[in-house]
Amino acid sequence: WKSSEKAYGKGANNSAKIDFELALKDLNYFISSKNIKKVPLDIRASLDLSKDFLNIKNILLKSKNTLFEGKGRIKKENGIKTYNIKLKSPEIDLNNFISYDANNLKKVKNKSKISKKKVVDIKNDSFLDDVEKFYDIDNNLNIEILIDQLKFKKASFTNLNIKVKAKKDLNVNFTFKDNPASKITFISTIKKNKNVYFKVMVKDFDIKKNNSFNYVSGFLDISLNGNS
């Protein structure tokens, strides 16, 4: 990796500007998973930091033909850190990064049938416990990710907008379009007491495209609410 640094200022208000560049041969240095392919990752950013804040400009994440650009700011005030990050990409093909092993998928399905209760318990105890640990840290999050087109296996989705916000509750929302018309919105809230609320809305669902009955056609709006 490479970096160039320039420091300036006086006393306790010293700050610095850093041009940061990092090249990894394998994405698994960041995300360790058997399903993640061995692909390179280049990271570039301009950092402007001081005692109470860090501005991140000209963020560039590049791997194969995938490109992420963005900016961010981390600010500390009254002992609380606030993270504001925005990233955008014209196109992401997940098939370049994720490998699908049909045999492994069958093993997972069979195992879930045998020990279904255990799988559910792991989900509740592990994921929600990690969320509970997050609330023990005085952090605020405001993350937005925009993707013009997302490819997954043979499917293609457009105008993907992911928002993650956390202050009193953890909110994860995303919207996207299922070509050519349907707009899908998912809204979820995870509270500190592990209660989960979610809402799924589908607008302009093409009935004819998604069923085998030729005599049924038209568009349908669907809304589903749930909580636990």
Short mmCIF file of C-alpha atoms in Angstrom, two decimals:
data_model
loop_
_atom_site.label_atom_id
_atom_site.label_comp_id
_atom_site.label_asym_id
_atom_site.label_seq_id
_atom_site.Cartn_x
_atom_site.Cartn_y
_atom_site.Cartn_z
CA TRP A 1 0.00 0.00 0.00
CA LYS A 2 1.01 3.62 -0.50
CA SER A 3 0.25 6.88 1.29
CA SER A 4 1.45 10.45 1.22
CA GLU A 5 0.89 12.69 4.21
CA LYS A 6 0.91 16.41 4.80
CA ALA A 7 0.46 17.75 8.35
CA TYR A 8 -0.43 21.28 9.30
CA GLY A 9 -1.85 23.29 12.19
CA LYS A 10 -0.80 24.22 15.68
CA GLY A 11 -1.11 22.64 19.11
CA ALA A 12 -4.08 20.37 19.86
CA ASN A 13 -5.80 21.26 16.59
CA ASN A 14 -3.17 19.62 14.39
CA SER A 15 -4.61 17.98 11.32
CA ALA A 16 -3.30 16.05 8.36
CA LYS A 17 -4.09 15.25 4.77
CA ILE A 18 -3.32 11.78 3.48
CA ASP A 19 -3.66 10.23 0.03
CA PHE A 20 -4.30 6.55 0.70
CA GLU A 21 -3.87 3.67 -1.75
CA LEU A 22 -4.14 -0.05 -1.03
CA ALA A 23 -4.01 -3.02 -3.44
CA LEU A 24 -5.13 -6.46 -2.28
CA LYS A 25 -4.73 -9.63 -4.30
CA ASP A 26 -7.66 -11.31 -2.58
CA LEU A 27 -10.99 -9.84 -1.42
CA ASN A 28 -11.08 -12.49 1.31
CA TYR A 29 -8.67 -10.36 3.34
CA PHE A 30 -11.78 -8.29 4.14
CA ILE A 31 -14.56 -10.86 3.71
CA SER A 32 -13.63 -14.40 4.63
CA SER A 33 -16.07 -16.89 3.12
CA LYS A 34 -15.93 -20.13 1.14
CA ASN A 35 -18.39 -18.62 -1.33
CA ILE A 36 -16.31 -15.53 -2.09
CA LYS A 37 -14.07 -15.90 -5.14
CA LYS A 38 -10.41 -14.90 -5.06
CA VAL A 39 -10.53 -11.50 -6.74
CA PRO A 40 -8.32 -8.41 -6.38
CA LEU A 41 -9.42 -5.20 -4.67
CA ASP A 42 -7.94 -1.72 -5.11
CA ILE A 43 -8.79 1.02 -2.60
CA ARG A 44 -8.03 4.72 -2.97
CA ALA A 45 -9.11 7.72 -0.91
CA SER A 46 -8.08 11.19 0.19
CA LEU A 47 -8.18 11.63 3.97
CA ASP A 48 -8.49 14.91 5.84
CA LEU A 49 -8.26 14.25 9.56
CA SER A 50 -8.07 16.16 12.81
CA LYS A 51 -8.79 15.48 16.46
CA ASP A 52 -12.59 15.41 16.14
CA PHE A 53 -13.33 14.47 12.53
CA LEU A 54 -12.18 12.51 9.50
CA ASN A 55 -13.26 13.54 6.00
CA ILE A 56 -12.90 10.85 3.35
CA LYS A 57 -12.98 12.17 -0.20
CA ASN A 58 -12.60 10.57 -3.62
CA ILE A 59 -13.28 7.06 -2.35
CA LEU A 60 -12.56 4.54 -5.09
CA LEU A 61 -13.13 0.80 -4.68
CA LYS A 62 -12.29 -1.25 -7.76
CA SER A 63 -12.40 -4.99 -8.39
CA LYS A 64 -12.51 -6.52 -11.85
CA ASN A 65 -15.09 -4.49 -13.78
CA THR A 66 -16.82 -3.25 -10.63
CA LEU A 67 -16.34 0.30 -9.46
CA PHE A 68 -17.53 2.08 -6.31
CA GLU A 69 -17.09 5.84 -5.83
CA GLY A 70 -18.10 7.91 -2.86
CA LYS A 71 -17.30 10.05 0.14
CA GLY A 72 -17.63 9.93 3.89
CA ARG A 73 -17.24 11.80 7.14
CA ILE A 74 -16.61 10.54 10.67
CA LYS A 75 -17.17 13.05 13.44
CA LYS A 76 -16.74 12.71 17.19
CA GLU A 77 -18.84 14.93 19.42
CA ASN A 78 -19.55 14.50 23.15
CA GLY A 79 -17.97 11.05 23.04
CA ILE A 80 -20.27 9.85 20.23
CA LYS A 81 -18.99 8.98 16.77
CA THR A 82 -21.20 9.70 13.75
CA TYR A 83 -20.45 7.92 10.47
CA ASN A 84 -21.81 9.43 7.24
CA ILE A 85 -20.90 7.39 4.16
CA LYS A 86 -22.27 7.47 0.61
CA LEU A 87 -21.19 5.10 -2.17
CA LYS A 88 -22.43 4.62 -5.73
CA SER A 89 -21.76 2.17 -8.54
CA PRO A 90 -23.00 1.99 -12.15
CA GLU A 91 -23.07 -1.82 -12.19
CA ILE A 92 -22.28 -4.79 -9.94
CA ASP A 93 -22.26 -8.37 -11.18
CA LEU A 94 -22.30 -10.59 -8.08
CA ASN A 95 -21.47 -13.59 -10.26
CA ASN A 96 -17.90 -12.22 -10.47
CA PHE A 97 -17.52 -12.43 -6.70
CA ILE A 98 -19.72 -15.26 -5.44
CA SER A 99 -19.33 -18.92 -6.37
CA TYR A 100 -22.36 -21.21 -6.29
CA ASP A 101 -21.78 -24.85 -5.44
CA ALA A 102 -24.96 -26.85 -6.00
CA ASN A 103 -23.68 -29.71 -3.82
CA ASN A 104 -23.02 -27.37 -0.89
CA LEU A 105 -26.47 -25.82 -1.28
CA LYS A 106 -28.07 -29.28 -1.14
CA LYS A 107 -26.09 -30.11 2.01
CA VAL A 108 -27.26 -26.89 3.67
CA LYS A 109 -30.90 -27.60 2.75
CA ASN A 110 -30.72 -31.17 4.03
CA LYS A 111 -29.03 -30.07 7.24
CA SER A 112 -31.68 -27.40 7.83
CA LYS A 113 -34.43 -30.04 7.50
CA ILE A 114 -32.75 -32.31 10.05
CA SER A 115 -31.97 -29.60 12.61
CA LYS A 116 -34.41 -26.85 11.71
CA LYS A 117 -34.86 -25.71 15.32
CA LYS A 118 -31.09 -25.39 15.80
CA VAL A 119 -30.74 -23.23 12.68
CA VAL A 120 -33.48 -20.89 13.90
CA ASP A 121 -31.88 -20.63 17.34
CA ILE A 122 -28.51 -19.77 15.80
CA LYS A 123 -30.13 -17.03 13.76
CA ASN A 124 -31.85 -15.51 16.77
CA ASP A 125 -28.97 -15.83 19.21
CA SER A 126 -26.10 -14.96 16.90
CA PHE A 127 -27.33 -12.19 14.62
CA LEU A 128 -29.48 -10.37 17.15
CA ASP A 129 -26.79 -10.67 19.82
CA ASP A 130 -24.38 -8.95 17.42
CA VAL A 131 -26.95 -6.21 16.95
CA GLU A 132 -27.30 -5.89 20.73
CA LYS A 133 -23.51 -5.44 21.02
CA PHE A 134 -23.77 -2.62 18.50
CA TYR A 135 -26.11 -0.73 20.84
CA ASP A 136 -23.49 -0.91 23.60
CA ILE A 137 -21.25 1.33 21.44
CA ASP A 138 -22.01 5.05 21.24
CA ASN A 139 -22.13 5.28 17.45
CA ASN A 140 -24.50 6.83 14.94
CA LEU A 141 -24.62 5.45 11.40
CA ASN A 142 -25.89 6.99 8.20
CA ILE A 143 -24.87 4.89 5.18
CA GLU A 144 -26.31 5.09 1.67
CA ILE A 145 -25.38 2.85 -1.25
CA LEU A 146 -26.67 3.50 -4.79
CA ILE A 147 -26.33 0.88 -7.54
CA ASP A 148 -27.67 1.51 -11.04
CA GLN A 149 -27.75 -2.16 -11.96
CA LEU A 150 -27.21 -5.31 -9.87
CA LYS A 151 -26.85 -8.76 -11.46
CA PHE A 152 -27.37 -11.93 -9.44
CA LYS A 153 -27.24 -15.29 -11.27
CA LYS A 154 -29.61 -14.73 -14.23
CA ALA A 155 -31.62 -11.95 -12.56
CA SER A 156 -31.06 -8.24 -13.03
CA PHE A 157 -32.22 -5.40 -10.76
CA THR A 158 -32.02 -1.67 -11.34
CA ASN A 159 -32.06 1.52 -9.25
CA LEU A 160 -30.97 -0.22 -6.05
CA ASN A 161 -30.91 2.13 -3.06
CA ILE A 162 -29.71 0.81 0.31
CA LYS A 163 -29.90 2.92 3.46
CA VAL A 164 -28.60 1.94 6.89
CA LYS A 165 -29.32 4.27 9.79
CA ALA A 166 -28.67 3.72 13.45
CA LYS A 167 -29.26 5.99 16.39
CA LYS A 168 -31.84 4.74 18.85
CA ASP A 169 -32.84 1.87 16.54
CA LEU A 170 -31.10 0.09 13.67
CA ASN A 171 -32.93 0.75 10.39
CA VAL A 172 -32.12 -1.08 7.16
CA ASN A 173 -34.14 -0.03 4.10
CA PHE A 174 -33.70 -0.77 0.43
CA THR A 175 -35.61 -0.30 -2.81
CA PHE A 176 -35.00 -1.67 -6.28
CA LYS A 177 -36.76 -2.43 -9.55
CA ASP A 178 -37.26 -5.90 -10.92
CA ASN A 179 -37.03 -5.40 -14.66
CA PRO A 180 -38.96 -4.01 -16.31
CA ALA A 181 -41.55 -2.42 -14.02
CA SER A 182 -41.98 -3.78 -10.50
CA LYS A 183 -40.64 -1.62 -7.68
CA ILE A 184 -39.82 -3.46 -4.44
CA THR A 185 -39.31 -1.73 -1.10
CA PHE A 186 -38.09 -3.38 2.11
CA ILE A 187 -38.14 -1.52 5.44
CA SER A 188 -36.86 -3.01 8.68
CA THR A 189 -36.22 -1.83 12.22
CA ILE A 190 -34.30 -3.74 14.89
CA LYS A 191 -34.72 -2.37 18.39
CA LYS A 192 -32.34 -2.67 21.30
CA ASN A 193 -34.63 -5.22 22.99
CA LYS A 194 -34.25 -7.45 19.87
CA ASN A 195 -37.77 -6.78 18.61
CA VAL A 196 -37.84 -6.75 14.81
CA TYR A 197 -40.31 -4.93 12.56
CA PHE A 198 -40.34 -5.19 8.79
CA LYS A 199 -42.48 -4.16 5.84
CA VAL A 200 -42.30 -5.32 2.24
CA MET A 201 -44.08 -3.42 -0.54
CA VAL A 202 -44.29 -4.40 -4.20
CA LYS A 203 -45.69 -1.95 -6.74
CA ASP A 204 -46.78 -2.84 -10.28
CA PHE A 205 -46.18 -6.60 -9.92
CA ASP A 206 -46.66 -8.16 -13.38
CA ILE A 207 -49.12 -11.02 -12.81
CA LYS A 208 -48.84 -12.50 -16.30
CA LYS A 209 -45.04 -12.55 -16.21
CA ASN A 210 -44.92 -14.39 -12.87
CA ASN A 211 -47.53 -17.13 -13.35
CA SER A 212 -48.33 -19.90 -15.83
CA PHE A 213 -51.97 -18.96 -16.43
CA ASN A 214 -52.24 -17.09 -19.72
CA TYR A 215 -55.75 -15.85 -18.96
CA VAL A 216 -54.58 -13.86 -15.91
CA SER A 217 -52.87 -10.54 -16.58
CA GLY A 218 -52.44 -7.07 -15.13
CA PHE A 219 -50.44 -5.38 -12.40
CA LEU A 220 -50.80 -5.80 -8.65
CA ASP A 221 -49.64 -3.82 -5.60
CA ILE A 222 -48.65 -5.95 -2.57
CA SER A 223 -47.91 -4.93 1.03
CA LEU A 224 -46.73 -7.23 3.82
CA ASN A 225 -46.06 -6.31 7.47
CA GLY A 226 -44.38 -8.41 10.13
CA ASN A 227 -42.80 -8.22 13.57
CA SER A 228 -41.27 -10.49 16.20
#
